[in-house]
Tab-separated table of C-alpha atoms in Angstrom:
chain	number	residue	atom	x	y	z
A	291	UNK	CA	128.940	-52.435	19.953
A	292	UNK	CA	131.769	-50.606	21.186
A	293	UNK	CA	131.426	-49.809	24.770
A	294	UNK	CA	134.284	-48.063	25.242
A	295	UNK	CA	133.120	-44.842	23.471
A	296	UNK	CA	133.912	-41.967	25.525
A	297	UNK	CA	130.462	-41.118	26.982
A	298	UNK	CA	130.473	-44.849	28.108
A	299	UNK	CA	133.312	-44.224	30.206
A	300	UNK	CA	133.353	-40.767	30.762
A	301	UNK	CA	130.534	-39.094	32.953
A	302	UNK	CA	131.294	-35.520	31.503
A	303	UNK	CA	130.706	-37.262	27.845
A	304	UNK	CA	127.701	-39.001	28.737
A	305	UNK	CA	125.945	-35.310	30.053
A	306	UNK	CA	127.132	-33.656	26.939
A	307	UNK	CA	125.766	-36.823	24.978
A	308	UNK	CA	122.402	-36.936	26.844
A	309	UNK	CA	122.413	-32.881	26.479
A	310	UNK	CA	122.409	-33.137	23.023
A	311	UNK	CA	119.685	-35.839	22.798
A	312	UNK	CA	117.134	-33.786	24.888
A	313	UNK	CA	118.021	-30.415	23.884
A	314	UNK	CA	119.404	-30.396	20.613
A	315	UNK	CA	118.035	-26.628	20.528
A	316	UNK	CA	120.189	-25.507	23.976
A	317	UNK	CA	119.262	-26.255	27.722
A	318	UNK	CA	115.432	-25.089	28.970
A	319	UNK	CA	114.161	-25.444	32.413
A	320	UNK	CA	111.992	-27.875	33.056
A	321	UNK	CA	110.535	-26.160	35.822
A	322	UNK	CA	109.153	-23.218	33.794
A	323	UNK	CA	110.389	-24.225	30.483
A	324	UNK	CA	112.567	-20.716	29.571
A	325	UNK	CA	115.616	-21.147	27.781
A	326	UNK	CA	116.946	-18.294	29.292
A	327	UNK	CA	119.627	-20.147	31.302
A	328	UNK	CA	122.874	-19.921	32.334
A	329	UNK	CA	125.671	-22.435	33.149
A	330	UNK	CA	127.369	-22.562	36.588
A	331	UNK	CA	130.787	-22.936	36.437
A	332	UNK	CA	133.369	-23.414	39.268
A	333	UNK	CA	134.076	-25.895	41.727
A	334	UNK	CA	131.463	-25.290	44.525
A	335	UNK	CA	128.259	-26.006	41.959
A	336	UNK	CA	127.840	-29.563	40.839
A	337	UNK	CA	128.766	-30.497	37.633
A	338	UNK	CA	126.273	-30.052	34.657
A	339	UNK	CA	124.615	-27.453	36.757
A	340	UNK	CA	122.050	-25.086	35.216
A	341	UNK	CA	120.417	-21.919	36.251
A	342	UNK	CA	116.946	-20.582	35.082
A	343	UNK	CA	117.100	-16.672	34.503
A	344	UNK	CA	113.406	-16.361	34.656
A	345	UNK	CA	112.221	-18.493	37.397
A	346	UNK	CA	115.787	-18.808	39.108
A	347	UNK	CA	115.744	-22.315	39.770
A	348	UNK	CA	118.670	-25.305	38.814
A	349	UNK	CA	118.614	-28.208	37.285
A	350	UNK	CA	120.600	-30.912	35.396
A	351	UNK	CA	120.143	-32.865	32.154
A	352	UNK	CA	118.536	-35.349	34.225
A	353	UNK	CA	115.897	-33.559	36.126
A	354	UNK	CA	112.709	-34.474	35.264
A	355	UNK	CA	113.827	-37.831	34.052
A	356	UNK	CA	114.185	-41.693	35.190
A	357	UNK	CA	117.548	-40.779	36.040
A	358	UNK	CA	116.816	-37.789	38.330
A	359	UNK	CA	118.282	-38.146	41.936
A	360	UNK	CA	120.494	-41.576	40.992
A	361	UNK	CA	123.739	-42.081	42.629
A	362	UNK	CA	125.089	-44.523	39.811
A	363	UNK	CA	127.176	-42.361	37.158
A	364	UNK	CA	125.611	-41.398	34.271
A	365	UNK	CA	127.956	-42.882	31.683
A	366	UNK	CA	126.663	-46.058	33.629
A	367	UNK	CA	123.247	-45.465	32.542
A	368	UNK	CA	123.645	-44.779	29.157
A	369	UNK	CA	125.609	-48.600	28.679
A	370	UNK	CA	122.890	-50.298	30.743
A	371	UNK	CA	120.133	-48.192	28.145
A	372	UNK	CA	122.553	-49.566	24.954
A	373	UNK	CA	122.853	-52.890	26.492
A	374	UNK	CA	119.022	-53.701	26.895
A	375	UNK	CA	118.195	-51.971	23.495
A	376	UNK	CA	120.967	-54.178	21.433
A	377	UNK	CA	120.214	-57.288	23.040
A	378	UNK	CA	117.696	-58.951	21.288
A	379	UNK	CA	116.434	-61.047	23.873
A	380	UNK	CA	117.549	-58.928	26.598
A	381	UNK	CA	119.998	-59.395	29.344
A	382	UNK	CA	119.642	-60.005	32.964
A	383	UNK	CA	120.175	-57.919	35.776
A	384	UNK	CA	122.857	-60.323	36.899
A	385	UNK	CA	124.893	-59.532	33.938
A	386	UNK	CA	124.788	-55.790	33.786
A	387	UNK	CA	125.345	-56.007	37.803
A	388	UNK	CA	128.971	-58.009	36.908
A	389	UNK	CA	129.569	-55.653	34.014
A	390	UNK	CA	129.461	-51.864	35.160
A	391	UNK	CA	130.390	-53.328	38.794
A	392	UNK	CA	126.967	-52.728	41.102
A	393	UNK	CA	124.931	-54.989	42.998
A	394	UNK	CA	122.155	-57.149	41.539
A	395	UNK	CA	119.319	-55.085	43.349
A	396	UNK	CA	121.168	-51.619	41.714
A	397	UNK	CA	121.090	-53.407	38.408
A	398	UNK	CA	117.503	-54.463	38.530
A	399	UNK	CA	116.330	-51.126	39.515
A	400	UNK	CA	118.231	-49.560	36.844
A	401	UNK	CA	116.654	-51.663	34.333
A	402	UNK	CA	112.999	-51.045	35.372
A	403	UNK	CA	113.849	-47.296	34.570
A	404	UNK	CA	114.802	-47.791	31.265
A	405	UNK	CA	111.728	-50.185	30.624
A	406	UNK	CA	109.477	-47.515	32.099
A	407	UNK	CA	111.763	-45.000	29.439
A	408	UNK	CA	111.082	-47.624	26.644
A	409	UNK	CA	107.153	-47.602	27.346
A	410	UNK	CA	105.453	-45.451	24.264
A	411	UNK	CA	102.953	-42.605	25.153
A	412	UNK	CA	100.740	-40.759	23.005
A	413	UNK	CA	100.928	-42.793	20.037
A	414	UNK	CA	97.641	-44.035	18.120
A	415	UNK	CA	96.390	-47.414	17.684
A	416	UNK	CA	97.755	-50.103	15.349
A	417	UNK	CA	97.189	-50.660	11.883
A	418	UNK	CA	95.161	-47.986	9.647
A	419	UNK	CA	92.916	-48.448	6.374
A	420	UNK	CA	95.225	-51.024	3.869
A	421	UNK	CA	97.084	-51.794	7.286
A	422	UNK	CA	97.472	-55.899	8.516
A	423	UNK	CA	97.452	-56.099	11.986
A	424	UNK	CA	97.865	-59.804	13.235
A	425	UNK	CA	96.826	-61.428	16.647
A	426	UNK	CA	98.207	-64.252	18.927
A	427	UNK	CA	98.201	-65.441	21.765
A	428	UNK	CA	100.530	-67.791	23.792
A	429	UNK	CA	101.266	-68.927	27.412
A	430	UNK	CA	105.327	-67.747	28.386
A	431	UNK	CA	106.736	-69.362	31.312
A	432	UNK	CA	106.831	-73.485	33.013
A	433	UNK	CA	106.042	-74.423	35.992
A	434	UNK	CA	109.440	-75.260	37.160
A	435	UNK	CA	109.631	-75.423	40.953
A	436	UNK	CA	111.417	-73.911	43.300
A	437	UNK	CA	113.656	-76.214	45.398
A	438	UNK	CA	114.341	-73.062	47.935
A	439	UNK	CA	110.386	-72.110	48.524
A	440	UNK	CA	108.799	-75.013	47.010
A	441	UNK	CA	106.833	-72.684	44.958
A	442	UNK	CA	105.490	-73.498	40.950
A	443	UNK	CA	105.813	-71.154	38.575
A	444	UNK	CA	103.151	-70.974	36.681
A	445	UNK	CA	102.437	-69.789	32.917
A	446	UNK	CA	101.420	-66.627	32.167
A	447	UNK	CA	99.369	-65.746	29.207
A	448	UNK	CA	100.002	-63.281	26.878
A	449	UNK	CA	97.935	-61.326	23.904
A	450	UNK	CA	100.426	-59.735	21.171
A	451	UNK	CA	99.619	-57.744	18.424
A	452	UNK	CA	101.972	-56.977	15.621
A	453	UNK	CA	101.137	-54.707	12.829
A	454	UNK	CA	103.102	-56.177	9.519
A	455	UNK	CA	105.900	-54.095	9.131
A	456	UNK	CA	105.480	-51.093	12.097
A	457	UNK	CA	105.154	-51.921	15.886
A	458	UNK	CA	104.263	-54.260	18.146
A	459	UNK	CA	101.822	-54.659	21.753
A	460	UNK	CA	101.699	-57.492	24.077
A	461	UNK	CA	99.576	-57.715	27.109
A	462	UNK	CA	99.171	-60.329	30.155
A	463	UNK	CA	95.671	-61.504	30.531
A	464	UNK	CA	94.189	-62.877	33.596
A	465	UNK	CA	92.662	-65.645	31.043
A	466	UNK	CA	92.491	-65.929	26.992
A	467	UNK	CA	88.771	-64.969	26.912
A	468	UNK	CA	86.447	-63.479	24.008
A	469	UNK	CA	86.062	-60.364	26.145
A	470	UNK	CA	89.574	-59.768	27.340
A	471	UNK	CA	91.062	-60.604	23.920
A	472	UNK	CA	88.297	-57.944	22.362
A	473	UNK	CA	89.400	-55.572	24.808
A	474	UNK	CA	92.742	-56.078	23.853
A	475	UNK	CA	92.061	-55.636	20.068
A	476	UNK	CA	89.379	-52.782	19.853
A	477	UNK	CA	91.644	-50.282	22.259
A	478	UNK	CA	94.810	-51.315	20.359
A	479	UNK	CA	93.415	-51.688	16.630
A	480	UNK	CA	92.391	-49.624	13.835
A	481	UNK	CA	88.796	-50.621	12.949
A	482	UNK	CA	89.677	-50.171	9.548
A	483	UNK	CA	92.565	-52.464	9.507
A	484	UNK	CA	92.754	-55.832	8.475
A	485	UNK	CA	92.712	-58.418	11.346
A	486	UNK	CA	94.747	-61.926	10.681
A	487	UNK	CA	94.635	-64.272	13.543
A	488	UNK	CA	94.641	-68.164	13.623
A	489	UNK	CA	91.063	-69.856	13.633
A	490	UNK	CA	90.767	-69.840	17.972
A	491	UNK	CA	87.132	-68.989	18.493
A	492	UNK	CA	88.225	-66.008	20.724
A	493	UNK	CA	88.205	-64.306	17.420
A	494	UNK	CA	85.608	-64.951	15.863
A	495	UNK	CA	83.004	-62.482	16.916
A	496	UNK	CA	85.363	-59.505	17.125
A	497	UNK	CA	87.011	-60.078	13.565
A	498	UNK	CA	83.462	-58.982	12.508
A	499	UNK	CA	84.145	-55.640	13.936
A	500	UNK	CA	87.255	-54.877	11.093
A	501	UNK	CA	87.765	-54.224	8.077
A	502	UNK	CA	88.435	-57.991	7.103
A	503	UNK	CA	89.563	-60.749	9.138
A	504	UNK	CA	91.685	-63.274	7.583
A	505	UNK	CA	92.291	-66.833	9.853
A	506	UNK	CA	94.946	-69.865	9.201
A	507	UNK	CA	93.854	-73.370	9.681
A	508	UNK	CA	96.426	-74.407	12.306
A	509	UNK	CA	94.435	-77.666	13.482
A	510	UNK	CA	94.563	-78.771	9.710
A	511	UNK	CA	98.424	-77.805	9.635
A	512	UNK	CA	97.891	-75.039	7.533
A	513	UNK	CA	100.000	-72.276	8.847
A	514	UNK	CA	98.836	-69.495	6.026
A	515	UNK	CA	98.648	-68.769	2.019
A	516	UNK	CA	99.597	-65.773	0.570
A	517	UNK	CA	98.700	-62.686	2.293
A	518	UNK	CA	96.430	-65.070	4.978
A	519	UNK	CA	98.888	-65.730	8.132
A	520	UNK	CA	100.362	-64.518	11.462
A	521	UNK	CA	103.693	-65.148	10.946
A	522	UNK	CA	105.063	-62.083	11.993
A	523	UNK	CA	102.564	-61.845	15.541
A	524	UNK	CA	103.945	-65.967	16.032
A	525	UNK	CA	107.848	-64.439	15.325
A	526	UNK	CA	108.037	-61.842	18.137
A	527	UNK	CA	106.121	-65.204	20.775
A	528	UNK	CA	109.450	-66.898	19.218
A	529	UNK	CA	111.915	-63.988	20.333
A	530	UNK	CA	110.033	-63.431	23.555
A	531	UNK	CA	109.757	-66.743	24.788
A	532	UNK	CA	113.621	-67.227	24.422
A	533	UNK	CA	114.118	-64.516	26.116
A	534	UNK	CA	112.288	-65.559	29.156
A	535	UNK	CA	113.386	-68.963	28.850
A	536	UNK	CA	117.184	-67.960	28.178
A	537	UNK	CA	117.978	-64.555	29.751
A	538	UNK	CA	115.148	-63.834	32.407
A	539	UNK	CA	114.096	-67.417	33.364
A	540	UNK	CA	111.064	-65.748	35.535
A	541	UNK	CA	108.493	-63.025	35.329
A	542	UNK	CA	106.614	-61.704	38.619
A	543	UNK	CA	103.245	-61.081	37.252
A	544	UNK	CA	103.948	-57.128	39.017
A	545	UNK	CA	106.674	-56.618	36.982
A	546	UNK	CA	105.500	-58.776	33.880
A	547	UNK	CA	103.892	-55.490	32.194
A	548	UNK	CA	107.845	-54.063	32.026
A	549	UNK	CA	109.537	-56.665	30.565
A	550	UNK	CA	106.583	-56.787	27.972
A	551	UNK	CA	107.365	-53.544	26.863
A	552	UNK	CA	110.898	-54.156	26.436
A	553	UNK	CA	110.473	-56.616	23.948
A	554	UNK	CA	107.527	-54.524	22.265
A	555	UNK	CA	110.319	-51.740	22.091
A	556	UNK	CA	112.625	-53.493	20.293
A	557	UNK	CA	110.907	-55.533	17.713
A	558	UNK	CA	108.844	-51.879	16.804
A	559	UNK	CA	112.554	-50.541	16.295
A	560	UNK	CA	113.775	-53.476	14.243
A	561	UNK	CA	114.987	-51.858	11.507
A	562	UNK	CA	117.176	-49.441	13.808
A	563	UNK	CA	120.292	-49.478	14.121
A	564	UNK	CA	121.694	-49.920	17.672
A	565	UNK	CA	122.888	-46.871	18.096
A	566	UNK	CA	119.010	-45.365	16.563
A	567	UNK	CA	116.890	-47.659	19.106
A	568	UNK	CA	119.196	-46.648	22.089
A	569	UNK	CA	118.609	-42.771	21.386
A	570	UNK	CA	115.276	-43.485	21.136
A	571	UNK	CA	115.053	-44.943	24.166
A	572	UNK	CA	116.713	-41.938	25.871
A	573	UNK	CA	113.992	-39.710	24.262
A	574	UNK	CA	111.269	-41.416	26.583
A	575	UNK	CA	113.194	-41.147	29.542
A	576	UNK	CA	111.832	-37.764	30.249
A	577	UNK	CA	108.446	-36.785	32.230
A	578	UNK	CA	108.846	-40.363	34.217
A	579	UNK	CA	109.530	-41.076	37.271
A	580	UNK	CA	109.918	-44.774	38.785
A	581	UNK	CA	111.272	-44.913	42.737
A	582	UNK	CA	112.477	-48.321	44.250
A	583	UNK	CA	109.911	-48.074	46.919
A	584	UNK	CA	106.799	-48.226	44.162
A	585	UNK	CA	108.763	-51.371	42.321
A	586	UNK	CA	109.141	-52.694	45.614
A	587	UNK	CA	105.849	-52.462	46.638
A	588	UNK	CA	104.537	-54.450	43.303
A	589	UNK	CA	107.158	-57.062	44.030
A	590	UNK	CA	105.771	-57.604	47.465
């Protein structure tokens, strides 16, 4: 990644980049959604400035968006959105704090608006009729203690489904139970999908409600044949369980839903490039809003 491309370093490039990722077709207002709008040049308007013909109001790229009303530069944005998307197991706030030069509580925030960017709306459920959708289910975390507040962490469990080949969920549950795992799958699944899983009896019962349900033998040591495995659902556990481990080190249980997404982003996207997943990402960042206060609140 080269991240000293122009509308990484240069504010005016990153509008004009971000311009053409939202409206490829020229501006509209996002108030009333004309696209009769004119431009305000000149030094007394703010730059990137807009103004609706129709219902005479102004707006920027960025109204309407995770970035509206931000004080960090918008080139700085759009590194922090390439960062997280080309890491594969992430990167802490820490990190992008030190690198585009703001403090750690900046850099967290900013992250948390490009998870809530990342998080997919409107699409169906997994899987589909000839579809594989596999199931498992793993505790992330230690309990490590705190020397400072003599606190234990403590492990958080974790449902993830993967459909072979397409996208990925993962959800914390309060406990790996028949019913919440059920929940899980019949919200997230295609009925008429197949369902692979390993042989926990949390599965049992609601396999019956697919297609087919294949299960490995993990107890015997049999970790699938053929078609019959969850490989791919036990991969993403590997990626995301390094990442906590390597990058994050801790999950708040308020905040846990974000970072799950994050990873769910980028294993969907796998076969992006960089450059692909990134722009995606900037597609979702519109009709979202995220202030400090409400993550603030949840960390509390």
């Amino acid at each position: 990644m080269d991240i000293f491309q122009p509308h990484f370093t240069n504010e005016d490039k990153a509008r004009e980049r971000l311009e053409a990722i939202r409206w490829p077709e020229g501006p509209f207002c996002p108030h009333c959604g004309s696209f009769n709008a004119t431009r305000l040049q000149g030094s007394k308007h703010r730059a990137g400035a807009i103004q609706c013909n129709d219902c005479r109001q102004q707006f920027t790229v960025t109204v309407g968006t995770v970035f509206e009303r931000s004080k960090v530069p918008l080139n700085k944005w759009l590194l922090v959105n390439h960062l997280l998307c080309a890491s594969k197991k992430g990167m802490s706030a820490h990190q992008i704090g030190r690198m585009i030069g703001v403090s750690y509580k900046t850099a967290w925030f900013m992250c948390h608006r490009i998870r809530e960017a990342m998080k997919s709306t409107g699409e169906g459920p997994l899987g589909g009729p000839g579809k594989v959708v596999e199931s498992d289910e793993a505790f992330v975390g230690g309990k490590k203690r705190n020397r400072l507040s003599g606190k234990t962490a403590k492990k958080k469990k974790v449902v993830a489904l993967v459909e072979r080949g397409g996208r990925a969920r993962s959800f914390h549950v309060a406990n790996i139970h028949a019913n919440t795992v059920r929940s899980a799958l019949v919200t997230n699944i295609d009925r008429a999908s197949t369902l692979m899983t390993d042989e926990a009896h949390v599965y049992m019962a609601v396999g019956r409600e697919f297609a087919n349900h294949g299960h490995t033998l993990h107890a015997s040591r049999k970790f699938g044949k053929g078609e019959t495995h969850s490989n791919s659902a036990e991969n993403f556990f590997s990626i995301l369980k390094r990442g906590v481990i390597g990058t994050y080190h801790h999950w708040s249980e308020a905040h846990m839903h974000r970072y799950l997404v994050e990873f769910d982003f980028r294993y969907s996207t796998k076969g992006d490039t960089d450059t692909e997943r990134a722009e995606q990402s900037l597609r979702g960042i519109y009709g979202k809003r995220l202030t400090y206060r409400r993550t603030d609140k949840l960390a509390a």
